[in-house]
Amino acid sequence: MANKYINIYAGNPTSGGTDGTQVSTDGANTSPITATLDASKSESATVKCAIRCETGYNVVGGVSIAPTGTNAAKWSVAYDSTATADTAPDDSKFGASATIPSVAAANVIFWVKATSSADEDPSNDTTVKIQATGKIGKA
């Protein structure tokens, strides 16, 4: 199920475009953001995402994106307006949240990173959600 005002997209979206695979918002994980990691190697993986409003709407005053849920500490978010859209920002840009100052009807690229640690068992963790918080207005 889609949000009628703003949505997150994965699947290698294009900066400034309207492509990408819409990430599920209904909690059913029908189209989640995914990262496959080998915990024994304490790996991390970055996933390119985009956020955009539906036509006729925009974000007023910026939108904050942050992982929430039981294992949210294993996820981080980065937005870097100076980075190229196809290359993840360096590790120093990732944090517990990121603020994107302007979102309208075209993709704005951001990145999420999942991290594993050797002390965890293999699992399909569905406890973490990527939450976008902001005020939506008419464009």
PDB file of C-alpha atoms in Angstrom:
ATOM      1  CA  MET A   1       0.000   0.000   0.000  1.00  0.00           C
ATOM      2  CA  ALA A   2       1.321   3.439  -0.898  1.00  0.00           C
ATOM      3  CA  ASN A   3       1.199   6.640   1.051  1.00  0.00           C
ATOM      4  CA  LYS A   4      -0.915   9.134  -0.876  1.00  0.00           C
ATOM      5  CA  TYR A   5       1.551  12.033  -0.393  1.00  0.00           C
ATOM      6  CA  ILE A   6       5.160  10.776  -0.116  1.00  0.00           C
ATOM      7  CA  ASN A   7       6.947   7.457  -0.640  1.00  0.00           C
ATOM      8  CA  ILE A   8      10.369   5.830  -0.515  1.00  0.00           C
ATOM      9  CA  TYR A   9      11.771   3.912  -3.483  1.00  0.00           C
ATOM     10  CA  ALA A  10      14.566   1.340  -3.899  1.00  0.00           C
ATOM     11  CA  GLY A  11      15.755  -0.645  -6.926  1.00  0.00           C
ATOM     12  CA  ASN A  12      18.426   1.808  -8.139  1.00  0.00           C
ATOM     13  CA  PRO A  13      16.278   4.936  -8.553  1.00  0.00           C
ATOM     14  CA  THR A  14      17.556   7.824 -10.671  1.00  0.00           C
ATOM     15  CA  SER A  15      18.241  11.221  -9.108  1.00  0.00           C
ATOM     16  CA  GLY A  16      15.628  13.674 -10.406  1.00  0.00           C
ATOM     17  CA  GLY A  17      13.597  10.859 -11.999  1.00  0.00           C
ATOM     18  CA  THR A  18      10.359   9.168 -11.054  1.00  0.00           C
ATOM     19  CA  ASP A  19      11.582   5.574 -11.219  1.00  0.00           C
ATOM     20  CA  GLY A  20      12.429   2.949  -8.624  1.00  0.00           C
ATOM     21  CA  THR A  21      10.453   0.264  -6.850  1.00  0.00           C
ATOM     22  CA  GLN A  22       8.109   1.668  -4.253  1.00  0.00           C
ATOM     23  CA  VAL A  23       8.932   0.388  -0.782  1.00  0.00           C
ATOM     24  CA  SER A  24       5.981  -1.135   1.065  1.00  0.00           C
ATOM     25  CA  THR A  25       4.374   1.043   3.722  1.00  0.00           C
ATOM     26  CA  ASP A  26       1.775  -1.394   5.032  1.00  0.00           C
ATOM     27  CA  GLY A  27       3.988  -3.461   7.344  1.00  0.00           C
ATOM     28  CA  ALA A  28       3.417  -6.575   5.224  1.00  0.00           C
ATOM     29  CA  ASN A  29       6.944  -6.310   3.764  1.00  0.00           C
ATOM     30  CA  THR A  30       5.643  -6.890   0.249  1.00  0.00           C
ATOM     31  CA  SER A  31       8.438  -4.708  -1.186  1.00  0.00           C
ATOM     32  CA  PRO A  32      11.008  -4.061   1.565  1.00  0.00           C
ATOM     33  CA  ILE A  33      14.449  -2.483   1.489  1.00  0.00           C
ATOM     34  CA  THR A  34      16.748  -5.501   1.804  1.00  0.00           C
ATOM     35  CA  ALA A  35      20.393  -6.179   2.566  1.00  0.00           C
ATOM     36  CA  THR A  36      21.896  -9.669   2.758  1.00  0.00           C
ATOM     37  CA  LEU A  37      24.863  -9.869   5.110  1.00  0.00           C
ATOM     38  CA  ASP A  38      27.154 -12.570   6.512  1.00  0.00           C
ATOM     39  CA  ALA A  39      27.158 -11.913  10.260  1.00  0.00           C
ATOM     40  CA  SER A  40      30.275 -14.050  10.774  1.00  0.00           C
ATOM     41  CA  LYS A  41      32.159 -11.465   8.697  1.00  0.00           C
ATOM     42  CA  SER A  42      30.630  -8.402  10.415  1.00  0.00           C
ATOM     43  CA  GLU A  43      29.672  -7.006   7.026  1.00  0.00           C
ATOM     44  CA  SER A  44      27.800  -3.896   5.982  1.00  0.00           C
ATOM     45  CA  ALA A  45      25.880  -3.114   2.826  1.00  0.00           C
ATOM     46  CA  THR A  46      24.538   0.137   1.442  1.00  0.00           C
ATOM     47  CA  VAL A  47      21.267   0.449  -0.437  1.00  0.00           C
ATOM     48  CA  LYS A  48      20.481   3.361  -2.735  1.00  0.00           C
ATOM     49  CA  CYS A  49      17.010   4.766  -2.092  1.00  0.00           C
ATOM     50  CA  ALA A  50      14.956   7.754  -3.153  1.00  0.00           C
ATOM     51  CA  ILE A  51      12.140   9.748  -1.668  1.00  0.00           C
ATOM     52  CA  ARG A  52       9.612  11.783  -3.612  1.00  0.00           C
ATOM     53  CA  CYS A  53       6.192  13.285  -3.174  1.00  0.00           C
ATOM     54  CA  GLU A  54       3.232  12.504  -5.343  1.00  0.00           C
ATOM     55  CA  THR A  55       2.533  15.074  -8.064  1.00  0.00           C
ATOM     56  CA  GLY A  56       1.029  18.233  -6.595  1.00  0.00           C
ATOM     57  CA  TYR A  57       2.714  17.924  -3.171  1.00  0.00           C
ATOM     58  CA  ASN A  58       6.050  18.816  -1.618  1.00  0.00           C
ATOM     59  CA  VAL A  59       7.816  18.767   1.737  1.00  0.00           C
ATOM     60  CA  VAL A  60       7.615  21.977   3.736  1.00  0.00           C
ATOM     61  CA  GLY A  61      10.714  22.537   5.874  1.00  0.00           C
ATOM     62  CA  GLY A  62      12.567  19.295   5.157  1.00  0.00           C
ATOM     63  CA  VAL A  63      12.052  15.636   5.894  1.00  0.00           C
ATOM     64  CA  SER A  64      13.954  13.531   8.432  1.00  0.00           C
ATOM     65  CA  ILE A  65      14.678   9.899   7.570  1.00  0.00           C
ATOM     66  CA  ALA A  66      15.607   7.439  10.304  1.00  0.00           C
ATOM     67  CA  PRO A  67      15.498   3.709  10.989  1.00  0.00           C
ATOM     68  CA  THR A  68      13.141   2.669  13.787  1.00  0.00           C
ATOM     69  CA  GLY A  69      12.464  -0.661  15.447  1.00  0.00           C
ATOM     70  CA  THR A  70      14.126  -3.334  17.539  1.00  0.00           C
ATOM     71  CA  ASN A  71      17.425  -3.472  15.616  1.00  0.00           C
ATOM     72  CA  ALA A  72      17.490   0.107  14.299  1.00  0.00           C
ATOM     73  CA  ALA A  73      20.992   0.575  15.736  1.00  0.00           C
ATOM     74  CA  LYS A  74      22.297  -1.762  13.024  1.00  0.00           C
ATOM     75  CA  TRP A  75      21.054   0.633  10.322  1.00  0.00           C
ATOM     76  CA  SER A  76      22.191   4.133   9.412  1.00  0.00           C
ATOM     77  CA  VAL A  77      21.157   6.759   6.866  1.00  0.00           C
ATOM     78  CA  ALA A  78      23.062   9.234   4.705  1.00  0.00           C
ATOM     79  CA  TYR A  79      22.098  12.147   2.514  1.00  0.00           C
ATOM     80  CA  ASP A  80      24.787  14.163   0.798  1.00  0.00           C
ATOM     81  CA  SER A  81      23.692  16.758  -1.715  1.00  0.00           C
ATOM     82  CA  THR A  82      27.286  17.012  -2.992  1.00  0.00           C
ATOM     83  CA  ALA A  83      27.818  13.272  -3.612  1.00  0.00           C
ATOM     84  CA  THR A  84      27.128  11.700  -6.976  1.00  0.00           C
ATOM     85  CA  ALA A  85      23.822   9.866  -7.107  1.00  0.00           C
ATOM     86  CA  ASP A  86      25.436   6.541  -8.062  1.00  0.00           C
ATOM     87  CA  THR A  87      28.078   6.426  -5.357  1.00  0.00           C
ATOM     88  CA  ALA A  88      27.318   6.030  -1.673  1.00  0.00           C
ATOM     89  CA  PRO A  89      28.734   8.786   0.535  1.00  0.00           C
ATOM     90  CA  ASP A  90      31.718   7.917   2.701  1.00  0.00           C
ATOM     91  CA  ASP A  91      31.114   6.386   6.130  1.00  0.00           C
ATOM     92  CA  SER A  92      31.409   9.754   7.893  1.00  0.00           C
ATOM     93  CA  LYS A  93      28.103  10.863   6.308  1.00  0.00           C
ATOM     94  CA  PHE A  94      26.073   7.972   7.789  1.00  0.00           C
ATOM     95  CA  GLY A  95      24.244   8.498  11.059  1.00  0.00           C
ATOM     96  CA  ALA A  96      21.121   7.640  13.030  1.00  0.00           C
ATOM     97  CA  SER A  97      19.107  10.006  10.822  1.00  0.00           C
ATOM     98  CA  ALA A  98      19.437  12.311   7.843  1.00  0.00           C
ATOM     99  CA  THR A  99      17.540  15.463   6.910  1.00  0.00           C
ATOM    100  CA  ILE A 100      16.671  16.225   3.310  1.00  0.00           C
ATOM    101  CA  PRO A 101      15.828  19.925   2.960  1.00  0.00           C
ATOM    102  CA  SER A 102      13.610  19.744  -0.121  1.00  0.00           C
ATOM    103  CA  VAL A 103      11.452  16.997  -1.640  1.00  0.00           C
ATOM    104  CA  ALA A 104       8.929  17.403  -4.451  1.00  0.00           C
ATOM    105  CA  ALA A 105       7.706  15.153  -7.280  1.00  0.00           C
ATOM    106  CA  ALA A 106      11.187  13.982  -8.389  1.00  0.00           C
ATOM    107  CA  ASN A 107      13.510  11.467  -6.740  1.00  0.00           C
ATOM    108  CA  VAL A 108      15.927  12.720  -4.106  1.00  0.00           C
ATOM    109  CA  ILE A 109      18.594  10.084  -3.488  1.00  0.00           C
ATOM    110  CA  PHE A 110      19.630   8.976  -0.019  1.00  0.00           C
ATOM    111  CA  TRP A 111      21.380   5.854   1.240  1.00  0.00           C
ATOM    112  CA  VAL A 112      20.737   3.352   4.007  1.00  0.00           C
ATOM    113  CA  LYS A 113      23.373   1.042   5.435  1.00  0.00           C
ATOM    114  CA  ALA A 114      22.794  -2.236   7.256  1.00  0.00           C
ATOM    115  CA  THR A 115      25.520  -3.675   9.467  1.00  0.00           C
ATOM    116  CA  SER A 116      25.937  -7.133  10.929  1.00  0.00           C
ATOM    117  CA  SER A 117      28.080  -8.314  13.824  1.00  0.00           C
ATOM    118  CA  ALA A 118      29.644 -11.692  14.565  1.00  0.00           C
ATOM    119  CA  ASP A 119      27.647 -12.047  17.793  1.00  0.00           C
ATOM    120  CA  GLU A 120      24.272 -12.352  16.030  1.00  0.00           C
ATOM    121  CA  ASP A 121      22.580 -15.473  14.723  1.00  0.00           C
ATOM    122  CA  PRO A 122      21.406 -15.772  11.129  1.00  0.00           C
ATOM    123  CA  SER A 123      17.932 -14.301  10.777  1.00  0.00           C
ATOM    124  CA  ASN A 124      15.512 -12.575   8.478  1.00  0.00           C
ATOM    125  CA  ASP A 125      15.088  -9.418  10.533  1.00  0.00           C
ATOM    126  CA  THR A 126      11.910  -7.527   9.709  1.00  0.00           C
ATOM    127  CA  THR A 127      11.889  -5.374  12.854  1.00  0.00           C
ATOM    128  CA  VAL A 128      13.443  -2.264  11.286  1.00  0.00           C
ATOM    129  CA  LYS A 129      11.434   0.319   9.367  1.00  0.00           C
ATOM    130  CA  ILE A 130      12.768   3.373   7.543  1.00  0.00           C
ATOM    131  CA  GLN A 131      10.612   6.278   8.671  1.00  0.00           C
ATOM    132  CA  ALA A 132      10.273   9.620   6.897  1.00  0.00           C
ATOM    133  CA  THR A 133       8.962  12.466   9.038  1.00  0.00           C
ATOM    134  CA  GLY A 134       8.030  15.844   7.642  1.00  0.00           C
ATOM    135  CA  LYS A 135       5.227  18.223   6.787  1.00  0.00           C
ATOM    136  CA  ILE A 136       3.582  17.805   3.398  1.00  0.00           C
ATOM    137  CA  GLY A 137       1.996  20.739   1.574  1.00  0.00           C
ATOM    138  CA  LYS A 138       0.443  21.457  -1.785  1.00  0.00           C
ATOM    139  CA  ALA A 139       3.025  22.283  -4.427  1.00  0.00           C
TER     140      ALA A 139
END
